[in-house]
Amino acid sequence: NAGVTQTPKFRILKIGQSMTLQCAQDMNHNYMYWYRQDPGMGLKLIYYSVGAGITDKGEVPNGYNVSRSTTEDFPLRLELAAPSQTSVYFCASVDRVVLNQPQHFGDGTRLSIL
Amino acid sequence: QKEVEQDPGPLSVPEGAIVSLNCTYSNSAFQYFMWYRQYSRKGPELLMYTYSSGNKEDGRFTAQVDKSSKYISLFIRDSQPSDSATYLCAMSGGFQKLVFGTGTRLLVSP
């Protein structure tokens, strides 16, 4: 059981380049989330999805786009990479919005933009 | 003012010590309170969760919530070197859109 799988684990981008961070879960979870974690800043919600075809903005959505065409996959797109997007990105999923269902996190993608 | 405040540490203790980790918050709508543990280069994993005020115990871990003071705590008894990690508090108003603290780095020395 793989849980939440994020690829790639590490990436270095040049300013202005674009890339897609991949997130896949094999638990048939409806809810999926993208967070970024900056040093000393905690995790901040970028985008989330409550099911295939449904996405919504979180706290820090600017500079990112998402899509959810299947239950399993929730890719995060950076169109024009900027140094401020250097961060560790985490994807998470949960089956239902109930207290005893914790969000399952992937191990993150470390992204540096130079 | 941040919605959730947490001392970043690091907090260094000897093995066997009792550890107290704390968060304060400003949003009175928060009802669900969680503690996550994050090892280096790994994603957060849920340790404890509570709803509203009160205490919850699970093995060496005890979570406390005081909604009147907007203050939550995580106690770790008989701390072990394997407890060395960053501990993140998180809370929500009930729809799983979590607001995280900055995390406290804990170092337990043998």
GROMACS .gro file of C-alpha atoms in nm:
model
  224
    1ASN     CA    1   0.000   0.000   0.000
    2ALA     CA    2   0.188   0.308  -0.126
    3GLY     CA    3  -0.037   0.576   0.034
    4VAL     CA    4   0.043   0.922  -0.105
    5THR     CA    5   0.324   0.930  -0.361
    6GLN     CA    6   0.490   1.253  -0.471
    7THR     CA    7   0.729   1.293  -0.761
    8PRO     CA    8   0.991   1.419  -0.810
    9LYS     CA    9   1.157   1.426  -0.466
   10PHE     CA   10   1.395   1.707  -0.564
   11ARG     CA   11   1.406   1.958  -0.847
   12ILE     CA   12   1.602   2.268  -0.938
   13LEU     CA   13   1.435   2.513  -1.177
   14LYS     CA   14   1.548   2.832  -1.340
   15ILE     CA   15   1.339   3.147  -1.303
   16GLY     CA   16   1.059   3.150  -1.557
   17GLN     CA   17   1.055   2.775  -1.620
   18SER     CA   18   0.743   2.569  -1.564
   19MET     CA   19   0.691   2.230  -1.409
   20THR     CA   20   0.428   1.998  -1.268
   21LEU     CA   21   0.455   1.837  -0.927
   22GLN     CA   22   0.284   1.502  -0.927
   23CYS     CA   23   0.072   1.357  -0.647
   24ALA     CA   24  -0.102   1.021  -0.653
   25GLN     CA   25  -0.290   0.832  -0.383
   26ASP     CA   26  -0.411   0.473  -0.391
   27MET     CA   27  -0.655   0.492  -0.099
   28ASN     CA   28  -0.955   0.610  -0.304
   29HIS     CA   29  -0.966   0.930  -0.100
   30ASN     CA   30  -1.200   1.206  -0.211
   31TYR     CA   31  -1.021   1.501  -0.054
   32MET     CA   32  -0.672   1.605  -0.162
   33TYR     CA   33  -0.458   1.902  -0.064
   34TRP     CA   34  -0.140   2.082  -0.164
   35TYR     CA   35   0.068   2.260   0.101
   36ARG     CA   36   0.398   2.441   0.095
   37GLN     CA   37   0.633   2.444   0.392
   38ASP     CA   38   0.887   2.722   0.426
   39PRO     CA   39   1.149   2.725   0.704
   40GLY     CA   40   0.997   2.854   1.026
   41MET     CA   41   0.659   2.917   0.860
   42GLY     CA   42   0.461   2.596   0.905
   43LEU     CA   43   0.247   2.447   0.629
   44LYS     CA   44   0.027   2.674   0.420
   45LEU     CA   45  -0.258   2.546   0.204
   46ILE     CA   46  -0.220   2.623  -0.168
   47TYR     CA   47  -0.515   2.440  -0.328
   48TYR     CA   48  -0.749   2.161  -0.236
   49SER     CA   49  -0.998   1.933  -0.406
   50VAL     CA   50  -1.308   1.759  -0.269
   51GLY     CA   51  -1.341   1.524  -0.566
   52ALA     CA   52  -1.266   1.474  -0.933
   53GLY     CA   53  -1.338   1.792  -1.127
   54ILE     CA   54  -1.370   2.011  -0.816
   55THR     CA   55  -1.087   2.232  -0.691
   56ASP     CA   56  -1.066   2.545  -0.477
   57LYS     CA   57  -0.806   2.795  -0.362
   58GLY     CA   58  -0.638   2.780  -0.026
   59GLU     CA   59  -0.442   3.047   0.157
   60VAL     CA   60  -0.156   3.097  -0.094
   61PRO     CA   61  -0.276   3.003  -0.448
   62ASN     CA   62  -0.102   3.275  -0.652
   63GLY     CA   63   0.146   3.137  -0.906
   64TYR     CA   64  -0.001   2.785  -0.899
   65ASN     CA   65  -0.266   2.589  -1.082
   66VAL     CA   66  -0.424   2.251  -1.018
   67SER     CA   67  -0.650   2.003  -1.188
   68ARG     CA   68  -0.827   1.690  -1.068
   69SER     CA   69  -0.935   1.471  -1.357
   70THR     CA   70  -0.925   1.146  -1.156
   71THR     CA   71  -0.975   1.050  -0.791
   72GLU     CA   72  -0.616   0.926  -0.769
   73ASP     CA   73  -0.416   1.220  -0.910
   74PHE     CA   74  -0.386   1.584  -0.809
   75PRO     CA   75  -0.100   1.757  -0.996
   76LEU     CA   76   0.024   2.105  -0.903
   77ARG     CA   77   0.146   2.327  -1.187
   78LEU     CA   78   0.395   2.614  -1.164
   79GLU     CA   79   0.374   2.818  -1.485
   80LEU     CA   80   0.644   3.084  -1.436
   81ALA     CA   81   0.875   2.978  -1.156
   82ALA     CA   82   0.987   3.254  -0.920
   83PRO     CA   83   1.245   3.243  -0.637
   84SER     CA   84   0.961   3.296  -0.385
   85GLN     CA   85   0.830   2.952  -0.481
   86THR     CA   86   1.141   2.782  -0.344
   87SER     CA   87   0.991   2.555  -0.079
   88VAL     CA   88   0.902   2.201   0.018
   89TYR     CA   89   0.568   2.097  -0.125
   90PHE     CA   90   0.347   1.838   0.043
   91CYS     CA   91   0.043   1.663  -0.093
   92ALA     CA   92  -0.214   1.511   0.145
   93SER     CA   93  -0.538   1.318   0.117
   94VAL     CA   94  -0.825   1.212   0.341
   95ASP     CA   95  -1.130   0.996   0.284
   96ARG     CA   96  -1.400   1.195   0.456
   97VAL     CA   97  -1.421   1.512   0.653
   98VAL     CA   98  -1.455   1.350   0.991
   99LEU     CA   99  -1.238   1.379   1.297
  100ASN     CA  100  -1.107   1.023   1.303
  101GLN     CA  101  -0.975   1.036   0.951
  102PRO     CA  102  -0.631   1.202   0.954
  103GLN     CA  103  -0.480   1.361   0.650
  104HIS     CA  104  -0.220   1.130   0.496
  105PHE     CA  105   0.086   1.315   0.372
  106GLY     CA  106   0.341   1.229   0.108
  107ASP     CA  107   0.712   1.276   0.173
  108GLY     CA  108   0.729   1.602  -0.018
  109THR     CA  109   0.899   1.758  -0.319
  110ARG     CA  110   1.193   1.989  -0.248
  111LEU     CA  111   1.193   2.263  -0.510
  112SER     CA  112   1.465   2.524  -0.557
  113ILE     CA  113   1.429   2.806  -0.806
  114LEU     CA  114   1.746   2.987  -0.903
  115GLN     CA  115  -0.094   3.843   1.467
  116LYS     CA  116  -0.060   3.488   1.337
  117GLU     CA  117  -0.367   3.269   1.365
  118VAL     CA  118  -0.162   2.997   1.537
  119GLU     CA  119   0.155   3.065   1.737
  120GLN     CA  120   0.410   2.799   1.822
  121ASP     CA  121   0.762   2.834   1.964
  122PRO     CA  122   1.004   2.703   1.698
  123GLY     CA  123   1.260   2.577   1.951
  124PRO     CA  124   1.483   2.384   1.936
  125LEU     CA  125   1.389   2.224   2.265
  126SER     CA  126   1.666   2.000   2.398
  127VAL     CA  127   1.596   1.748   2.676
  128PRO     CA  128   1.768   1.438   2.817
  129GLU     CA  129   1.621   1.095   2.760
  130GLY     CA  130   1.344   1.017   3.009
  131ALA     CA  131   1.237   1.380   3.055
  132ILE     CA  132   0.879   1.501   3.036
  133VAL     CA  133   0.834   1.729   2.735
  134SER     CA  134   0.571   2.002   2.707
  135LEU     CA  135   0.489   2.149   2.366
  136ASN     CA  136   0.240   2.430   2.329
  137CYS     CA  137   0.042   2.638   2.081
  138THR     CA  138  -0.181   2.940   2.118
  139TYR     CA  139  -0.442   3.049   1.868
  140SER     CA  140  -0.668   3.344   1.803
  141ASN     CA  141  -0.962   3.202   1.604
  142SER     CA  142  -1.241   3.101   1.842
  143ALA     CA  143  -1.407   2.902   1.559
  144PHE     CA  144  -1.142   2.629   1.581
  145GLN     CA  145  -1.293   2.310   1.719
  146TYR     CA  146  -1.057   2.033   1.606
  147PHE     CA  147  -0.701   2.024   1.734
  148MET     CA  148  -0.424   1.797   1.614
  149TRP     CA  149  -0.059   1.728   1.673
  150TYR     CA  150   0.158   1.601   1.390
  151ARG     CA  151   0.512   1.467   1.414
  152GLN     CA  152   0.751   1.529   1.127
  153TYR     CA  153   1.085   1.357   1.092
  154SER     CA  154   1.354   1.515   0.877
  155ARG     CA  155   1.277   1.494   0.504
  156LYS     CA  156   0.944   1.321   0.570
  157GLY     CA  157   0.582   1.426   0.559
  158PRO     CA  158   0.385   1.501   0.878
  159GLU     CA  159   0.214   1.207   1.049
  160LEU     CA  160  -0.080   1.244   1.285
  161LEU     CA  161  -0.001   1.182   1.653
  162MET     CA  162  -0.304   1.303   1.843
  163TYR     CA  163  -0.634   1.477   1.780
  164THR     CA  164  -0.898   1.622   2.009
  165TYR     CA  165  -1.232   1.786   1.966
  166SER     CA  166  -1.318   2.091   2.173
  167SER     CA  167  -1.172   2.116   2.525
  168GLY     CA  168  -1.031   1.842   2.745
  169ASN     CA  169  -0.755   1.586   2.766
  170LYS     CA  170  -0.672   1.282   2.559
  171GLU     CA  171  -0.407   1.023   2.640
  172ASP     CA  172  -0.240   0.771   2.411
  173GLY     CA  173   0.052   0.581   2.559
  174ARG     CA  174   0.327   0.829   2.644
  175PHE     CA  175   0.143   1.117   2.476
  176THR     CA  176  -0.122   1.344   2.629
  177ALA     CA  177  -0.299   1.622   2.441
  178GLN     CA  178  -0.475   1.903   2.626
  179VAL     CA  179  -0.704   2.172   2.490
  180ASP     CA  180  -0.816   2.480   2.684
  181LYS     CA  181  -1.054   2.668   2.457
  182SER     CA  182  -1.120   2.939   2.715
  183SER     CA  183  -0.751   3.034   2.701
  184LYS     CA  184  -0.707   2.938   2.333
  185TYR     CA  185  -0.415   2.717   2.434
  186ILE     CA  186  -0.327   2.359   2.344
  187SER     CA  187  -0.050   2.136   2.475
  188LEU     CA  188   0.117   1.806   2.396
  189PHE     CA  189   0.299   1.623   2.676
  190ILE     CA  190   0.546   1.344   2.610
  191ARG     CA  191   0.640   1.127   2.907
  192ASP     CA  192   0.960   0.924   2.930
  193SER     CA  193   1.095   1.090   2.616
  194GLN     CA  194   1.313   0.879   2.388
  195PRO     CA  195   1.578   0.973   2.130
  196SER     CA  196   1.334   0.842   1.867
  197ASP     CA  197   1.098   1.125   1.969
  198SER     CA  198   1.345   1.374   1.819
  199ALA     CA  199   1.146   1.542   1.544
  200THR     CA  200   0.950   1.856   1.465
  201TYR     CA  201   0.606   1.871   1.627
  202LEU     CA  202   0.338   2.068   1.446
  203CYS     CA  203   0.009   2.173   1.598
  204ALA     CA  204  -0.283   2.206   1.359
  205MET     CA  205  -0.643   2.311   1.400
  206SER     CA  206  -0.957   2.366   1.199
  207GLY     CA  207  -1.311   2.487   1.223
  208GLY     CA  208  -1.441   2.150   1.114
  209PHE     CA  209  -1.387   2.118   0.743
  210GLN     CA  210  -1.035   1.972   0.735
  211LYS     CA  211  -0.881   2.295   0.607
  212LEU     CA  212  -0.607   2.283   0.862
  213VAL     CA  213  -0.413   2.581   0.995
  214PHE     CA  214  -0.069   2.478   1.113
  215GLY     CA  215   0.169   2.622   1.367
  216THR     CA  216   0.530   2.677   1.264
  217GLY     CA  217   0.646   2.359   1.441
  218THR     CA  218   0.871   2.300   1.743
  219ARG     CA  219   1.194   2.109   1.689
  220LEU     CA  220   1.255   1.860   1.973
  221LEU     CA  221   1.594   1.701   2.042
  222VAL     CA  222   1.610   1.415   2.295
  223SER     CA  223   1.966   1.322   2.387
  224PRO     CA  224   2.060   0.972   2.512
   0.00000   0.00000   0.00000
